[in-house]
Amino acid sequence: MKKLLLLLVLLAFQVVAFAQQGTVVESLSMKSDLLNRDVKYSIYLPPGYDDSQRDYPVLYLLHGFSDDETGWIQFGEVNRIADEAIDSGSCSPMIIVMPDAKVTWYCNDYQGKDPYENMFIKEFIPFIESQYRIRSKKEFRAVAGLSMGGYGALMYAMKYNDLFSSCVALSSGTFTDKEIVDMPDKNYTMFFGNIFGKNLEGQARISKNWIEHSPLHLAKDIPAEKLRSVRYYIDCGDDDFLYKGNSALHVLLRDLKIPHEYRVRDGAHSWTYWRTGLPAGLKFISESFHR
């Protein structure tokens, strides 16, 4: 009996010891002509990347408000979660790219001074996919994010539905028009003033730039057949303050007959919620990479 137990322990040790790990490089940079500054990014390269010649699918993973390109690594433990998912077979080996967006909401600002969205689509994606062995087709490209990054992921997937095969939005910063109209001036100025218009009150906040970026407006304004070309996964906790916008988006997509997955789990707006939600998100994305 003791020999059998010892053998099992040794086998378990070997499984752990030989489980491959991906490589993480933090805070690299790309020079942006559109922004006239460097854009930082971190990257996860899957196990075996350095030893192979194959090209990989790619996930652009977006951070939340006030975070940066290191957030998903330092707090989200994305490298550990991806390693475990790949090792278990629930997730395809993929490259994960995490850009720094500061507090841009991944949008072009209303004054045209900080066109982050244009940079991401026209400069950042082409740069990344020229520097790494990436399968540069819609079917092998996904976008995901948390909070502000979930908003950005939905916005990019809807507006640029020719670029992305799937989208995972965790606790996305999706607000209804009413929430924006009724938001205290201090909060609106802090979170949205520089992006959608300063010193706006009431209905004036539903500006042209707001409408052109809000997932709730995009879902209504973009032809349904184009939206249906992307697979959507929306996940927001039952105690999250962003429940109204996320549930409203779910209802709208249902009414418009846009297929999507919608999850409400126990939890609030926290890294614990996002860490525990990421494995299912990676599995969902991987299903899009398969035929």
Short mmCIF file of C-alpha atoms in Angstrom, two decimals:
data_model
loop_
_atom_site.label_atom_id
_atom_site.label_comp_id
_atom_site.label_asym_id
_atom_site.label_seq_id
_atom_site.Cartn_x
_atom_site.Cartn_y
_atom_site.Cartn_z
CA MET A 1 0.00 0.00 0.00
CA LYS A 2 2.82 2.38 0.90
CA LYS A 3 4.57 1.64 -2.39
CA LEU A 4 1.37 2.39 -4.31
CA LEU A 5 0.94 5.70 -2.49
CA LEU A 6 4.57 6.60 -3.15
CA LEU A 7 4.13 5.78 -6.83
CA LEU A 8 1.02 7.99 -7.04
CA VAL A 9 2.86 10.87 -5.34
CA LEU A 10 5.78 10.54 -7.77
CA LEU A 11 3.44 10.46 -10.76
CA ALA A 12 1.61 13.55 -9.48
CA PHE A 13 4.95 15.31 -8.98
CA GLN A 14 5.96 14.49 -12.54
CA VAL A 15 2.69 15.89 -13.92
CA VAL A 16 3.25 19.14 -12.01
CA ALA A 17 6.95 19.28 -12.85
CA PHE A 18 6.46 18.78 -16.58
CA ALA A 19 3.44 21.08 -17.00
CA GLN A 20 4.66 23.75 -19.39
CA GLN A 21 4.40 27.43 -18.65
CA GLY A 22 3.94 30.32 -21.02
CA THR A 23 6.17 33.37 -21.15
CA VAL A 24 5.12 36.82 -19.95
CA VAL A 25 6.87 40.04 -20.95
CA GLU A 26 5.61 43.23 -19.31
CA SER A 27 5.58 46.85 -20.43
CA LEU A 28 6.95 46.67 -23.93
CA SER A 29 6.16 49.65 -26.13
CA MET A 30 5.05 50.68 -29.60
CA LYS A 31 5.55 54.17 -31.02
CA SER A 32 2.21 55.61 -32.11
CA ASP A 33 2.13 58.35 -34.72
CA LEU A 34 -1.58 58.92 -34.16
CA LEU A 35 -1.15 59.51 -30.42
CA ASN A 36 2.33 60.99 -30.71
CA ARG A 37 3.53 58.86 -27.82
CA ASP A 38 4.55 55.35 -26.95
CA VAL A 39 1.84 52.82 -26.16
CA LYS A 40 2.85 50.19 -23.63
CA TYR A 41 1.68 46.61 -23.72
CA SER A 42 2.34 43.29 -22.00
CA ILE A 43 2.17 39.95 -23.75
CA TYR A 44 1.65 36.30 -22.87
CA LEU A 45 3.24 33.77 -25.24
CA PRO A 46 1.87 30.23 -24.81
CA PRO A 47 3.97 27.19 -23.83
CA GLY A 48 6.06 26.04 -26.75
CA TYR A 49 6.05 29.37 -28.58
CA ASP A 50 9.85 29.73 -28.57
CA ASP A 51 10.42 26.14 -29.66
CA SER A 52 7.97 26.04 -32.57
CA GLN A 53 7.40 27.73 -35.90
CA ARG A 54 3.61 27.65 -35.80
CA ASP A 55 1.36 30.70 -35.87
CA TYR A 56 -1.11 31.23 -33.03
CA PRO A 57 -4.55 32.79 -32.56
CA VAL A 58 -4.58 36.00 -30.57
CA LEU A 59 -6.64 37.51 -27.78
CA TYR A 60 -6.54 41.25 -27.07
CA LEU A 61 -7.29 41.47 -23.34
CA LEU A 62 -8.27 44.94 -22.10
CA HIS A 63 -7.84 46.36 -18.60
CA GLY A 64 -10.22 48.42 -16.48
CA PHE A 65 -10.42 52.09 -15.50
CA SER A 66 -7.26 53.43 -13.78
CA ASP A 67 -5.35 50.20 -14.43
CA ASP A 68 -2.64 49.60 -17.03
CA GLU A 69 -0.99 46.93 -19.18
CA THR A 70 0.17 44.99 -16.11
CA GLY A 71 -3.21 44.66 -14.38
CA TRP A 72 -4.29 41.36 -15.89
CA ILE A 73 -0.92 39.85 -14.96
CA GLN A 74 -0.38 41.32 -11.49
CA PHE A 75 -3.96 40.99 -10.22
CA GLY A 76 -5.72 38.84 -12.80
CA GLU A 77 -3.09 36.08 -12.84
CA VAL A 78 -3.83 35.61 -16.53
CA ASN A 79 -0.61 33.70 -17.18
CA ARG A 80 -1.39 31.11 -14.49
CA ILE A 81 -4.99 30.79 -15.62
CA ALA A 82 -4.02 30.45 -19.29
CA ASP A 83 -1.29 27.91 -18.47
CA GLU A 84 -3.75 25.76 -16.52
CA ALA A 85 -6.46 26.04 -19.18
CA ILE A 86 -4.07 25.12 -21.99
CA ASP A 87 -2.63 22.24 -19.96
CA SER A 88 -6.11 20.85 -19.25
CA GLY A 89 -7.14 21.17 -22.89
CA SER A 90 -10.04 23.55 -22.20
CA CYS A 91 -8.25 26.42 -23.94
CA SER A 92 -6.33 26.60 -27.20
CA PRO A 93 -2.72 27.79 -27.06
CA MET A 94 -3.01 31.49 -27.86
CA ILE A 95 -1.10 34.73 -27.65
CA ILE A 96 -2.64 37.22 -25.22
CA VAL A 97 -1.89 40.92 -25.71
CA MET A 98 -2.66 43.47 -22.99
CA PRO A 99 -2.33 47.13 -24.10
CA ASP A 100 -2.28 50.17 -21.83
CA ALA A 101 -5.27 52.42 -22.55
CA LYS A 102 -4.98 54.76 -19.57
CA VAL A 103 -8.55 56.08 -18.98
CA THR A 104 -9.57 56.51 -22.62
CA TRP A 105 -12.44 54.00 -22.51
CA TYR A 106 -10.71 52.67 -25.66
CA CYS A 107 -12.48 55.45 -27.60
CA ASN A 108 -11.55 58.39 -29.77
CA ASP A 109 -12.12 61.47 -27.60
CA TYR A 110 -14.71 64.01 -28.71
CA GLN A 111 -12.08 66.66 -29.51
CA GLY A 112 -9.95 64.39 -31.67
CA LYS A 113 -6.87 65.00 -29.52
CA ASP A 114 -6.45 61.44 -28.25
CA PRO A 115 -7.73 59.01 -30.93
CA TYR A 116 -7.02 55.80 -29.00
CA GLU A 117 -9.57 53.79 -30.96
CA ASN A 118 -8.00 54.71 -34.31
CA MET A 119 -4.58 53.86 -32.91
CA PHE A 120 -5.73 50.45 -31.69
CA ILE A 121 -7.31 49.45 -35.00
CA LYS A 122 -4.94 51.11 -37.47
CA GLU A 123 -1.58 50.89 -35.68
CA PHE A 124 -1.61 48.56 -32.70
CA ILE A 125 -3.18 45.43 -34.19
CA PRO A 126 -1.05 45.58 -37.37
CA PHE A 127 2.08 46.18 -35.28
CA ILE A 128 1.45 43.27 -32.91
CA GLU A 129 0.58 40.90 -35.72
CA SER A 130 3.76 41.80 -37.59
CA GLN A 131 5.97 41.26 -34.53
CA TYR A 132 4.66 37.89 -33.35
CA ARG A 133 3.63 34.66 -35.08
CA ILE A 134 -0.09 35.38 -35.18
CA ARG A 135 -2.76 34.02 -37.51
CA SER A 136 -4.02 37.36 -38.75
CA LYS A 137 -7.58 36.52 -39.73
CA LYS A 138 -10.91 37.33 -38.12
CA GLU A 139 -11.52 33.69 -37.18
CA PHE A 140 -8.32 33.62 -35.10
CA ARG A 141 -8.70 37.01 -33.38
CA ALA A 142 -10.68 37.74 -30.21
CA VAL A 143 -11.16 40.64 -27.81
CA ALA A 144 -12.03 40.58 -24.11
CA GLY A 145 -11.85 42.82 -21.09
CA LEU A 146 -13.11 43.78 -17.66
CA SER A 147 -15.09 46.87 -16.65
CA MET A 148 -13.84 49.71 -18.89
CA GLY A 149 -12.10 46.99 -20.88
CA GLY A 150 -15.34 45.03 -21.17
CA TYR A 151 -16.93 48.15 -22.62
CA GLY A 152 -14.01 48.49 -25.03
CA ALA A 153 -14.24 44.83 -26.01
CA LEU A 154 -17.95 45.09 -26.82
CA MET A 155 -17.47 48.35 -28.68
CA TYR A 156 -14.62 47.00 -30.81
CA ALA A 157 -16.35 43.69 -31.52
CA MET A 158 -19.53 45.46 -32.64
CA LYS A 159 -17.97 48.30 -34.63
CA TYR A 160 -15.19 46.21 -36.16
CA ASN A 161 -17.12 42.99 -36.58
CA ASP A 162 -14.94 42.15 -39.61
CA LEU A 163 -11.89 41.84 -37.31
CA PHE A 164 -13.02 39.72 -34.34
CA SER A 165 -14.56 36.27 -34.09
CA SER A 166 -15.53 36.48 -30.42
CA CYS A 167 -15.87 38.89 -27.51
CA VAL A 168 -15.85 38.27 -23.77
CA ALA A 169 -17.04 41.16 -21.59
CA LEU A 170 -16.62 40.75 -17.82
CA SER A 171 -18.49 43.32 -15.69
CA SER A 172 -18.47 45.64 -18.69
CA GLY A 173 -18.74 49.39 -18.11
CA THR A 174 -21.94 49.57 -20.13
CA PHE A 175 -24.27 52.32 -18.93
CA THR A 176 -27.80 53.09 -20.01
CA ASP A 177 -28.52 56.57 -21.32
CA LYS A 178 -30.60 57.26 -18.21
CA GLU A 179 -27.65 56.42 -15.96
CA ILE A 180 -25.48 58.88 -17.86
CA VAL A 181 -28.13 61.60 -17.84
CA ASP A 182 -28.76 61.20 -14.09
CA MET A 183 -25.10 60.75 -13.08
CA PRO A 184 -23.81 63.32 -10.54
CA ASP A 185 -21.69 66.00 -12.23
CA LYS A 186 -18.60 65.00 -10.25
CA ASN A 187 -18.80 61.39 -11.42
CA TYR A 188 -19.56 62.27 -15.04
CA THR A 189 -16.63 64.70 -15.17
CA MET A 190 -14.24 62.21 -13.57
CA PHE A 191 -15.09 59.22 -15.75
CA PHE A 192 -16.44 60.59 -19.02
CA GLY A 193 -15.89 64.33 -19.43
CA ASN A 194 -12.63 64.12 -21.37
CA ILE A 195 -14.00 61.43 -23.69
CA PHE A 196 -17.59 62.35 -24.48
CA GLY A 197 -17.82 66.05 -23.68
CA LYS A 198 -16.96 68.35 -20.79
CA ASN A 199 -19.42 70.40 -18.74
CA LEU A 200 -22.43 68.57 -20.15
CA GLU A 201 -25.61 68.14 -18.17
CA GLY A 202 -28.68 65.99 -18.54
CA GLN A 203 -29.68 64.93 -22.03
CA ALA A 204 -26.76 66.84 -23.57
CA ARG A 205 -24.51 64.05 -22.33
CA ILE A 206 -26.02 61.72 -24.91
CA SER A 207 -23.67 63.28 -27.42
CA LYS A 208 -22.69 62.11 -30.87
CA ASN A 209 -19.48 60.61 -29.49
CA TRP A 210 -21.40 58.78 -26.75
CA ILE A 211 -23.85 57.29 -29.25
CA GLU A 212 -21.05 56.21 -31.59
CA HIS A 213 -19.38 54.17 -28.82
CA SER A 214 -22.13 52.93 -26.49
CA PRO A 215 -22.71 49.15 -26.91
CA LEU A 216 -26.43 49.75 -26.33
CA HIS A 217 -26.60 52.17 -29.26
CA LEU A 218 -24.27 50.13 -31.46
CA ALA A 219 -26.46 47.05 -30.98
CA LYS A 220 -29.41 48.99 -32.37
CA ASP A 221 -27.58 50.90 -35.11
CA ILE A 222 -25.36 48.21 -36.67
CA PRO A 223 -27.08 45.72 -39.02
CA ALA A 224 -27.99 42.55 -37.17
CA GLU A 225 -26.35 40.25 -39.71
CA LYS A 226 -23.00 41.93 -39.05
CA LEU A 227 -23.38 41.69 -35.28
CA ARG A 228 -24.23 38.00 -35.63
CA SER A 229 -20.84 37.35 -37.21
CA VAL A 230 -19.26 37.73 -33.73
CA ARG A 231 -19.85 35.44 -30.74
CA TYR A 232 -20.56 37.35 -27.50
CA TYR A 233 -20.11 36.30 -23.87
CA ILE A 234 -21.36 38.75 -21.22
CA ASP A 235 -20.76 38.11 -17.51
CA CYS A 236 -21.69 40.47 -14.66
CA GLY A 237 -22.02 39.71 -10.95
CA ASP A 238 -25.31 39.89 -9.07
CA ASP A 239 -23.81 42.47 -6.68
CA ASP A 240 -22.03 44.55 -9.34
CA PHE A 241 -22.98 48.23 -9.61
CA LEU A 242 -22.92 47.85 -13.41
CA TYR A 243 -25.86 45.43 -13.44
CA LYS A 244 -28.28 47.80 -15.18
CA GLY A 245 -26.28 48.35 -18.36
CA ASN A 246 -25.28 44.70 -18.63
CA SER A 247 -28.79 43.37 -18.11
CA ALA A 248 -30.20 46.00 -20.49
CA LEU A 249 -27.73 44.88 -23.15
CA HIS A 250 -28.76 41.25 -22.64
CA VAL A 251 -32.44 42.12 -23.03
CA LEU A 252 -31.75 44.24 -26.12
CA LEU A 253 -29.67 41.51 -27.78
CA ARG A 254 -32.40 38.98 -27.04
CA ASP A 255 -35.02 41.27 -28.58
CA LEU A 256 -32.82 41.79 -31.64
CA LYS A 257 -32.19 38.03 -31.87
CA ILE A 258 -28.43 38.48 -31.60
CA PRO A 259 -27.04 35.19 -30.22
CA HIS A 260 -24.96 35.61 -27.07
CA GLU A 261 -24.16 33.99 -23.74
CA TYR A 262 -25.19 35.88 -20.61
CA ARG A 263 -24.00 34.95 -17.12
CA VAL A 264 -24.87 36.33 -13.70
CA ARG A 265 -22.70 34.79 -11.00
CA ASP A 266 -22.43 35.49 -7.29
CA GLY A 267 -20.04 38.39 -6.83
CA ALA A 268 -19.27 42.07 -7.17
CA HIS A 269 -16.88 44.30 -9.10
CA SER A 270 -13.67 42.60 -8.02
CA TRP A 271 -10.58 40.77 -9.18
CA THR A 272 -11.90 37.63 -7.49
CA TYR A 273 -14.89 37.74 -9.82
CA TRP A 274 -12.77 38.34 -12.92
CA ARG A 275 -10.17 35.70 -12.09
CA THR A 276 -12.87 33.10 -11.56
CA GLY A 277 -14.67 34.14 -14.74
CA LEU A 278 -11.66 34.14 -17.05
CA PRO A 279 -11.36 30.34 -17.49
CA ALA A 280 -14.88 30.12 -18.94
CA GLY A 281 -14.12 33.15 -21.09
CA LEU A 282 -10.97 31.54 -22.50
CA LYS A 283 -12.91 28.35 -23.22
CA PHE A 284 -15.59 30.35 -25.06
CA ILE A 285 -12.95 32.16 -27.12
CA SER A 286 -11.18 28.89 -27.93
CA GLU A 287 -14.42 27.47 -29.32
CA SER A 288 -14.40 30.31 -31.86
CA PHE A 289 -10.89 29.36 -32.97
CA HIS A 290 -12.00 25.79 -33.77
CA ARG A 291 -13.78 24.53 -36.85
#
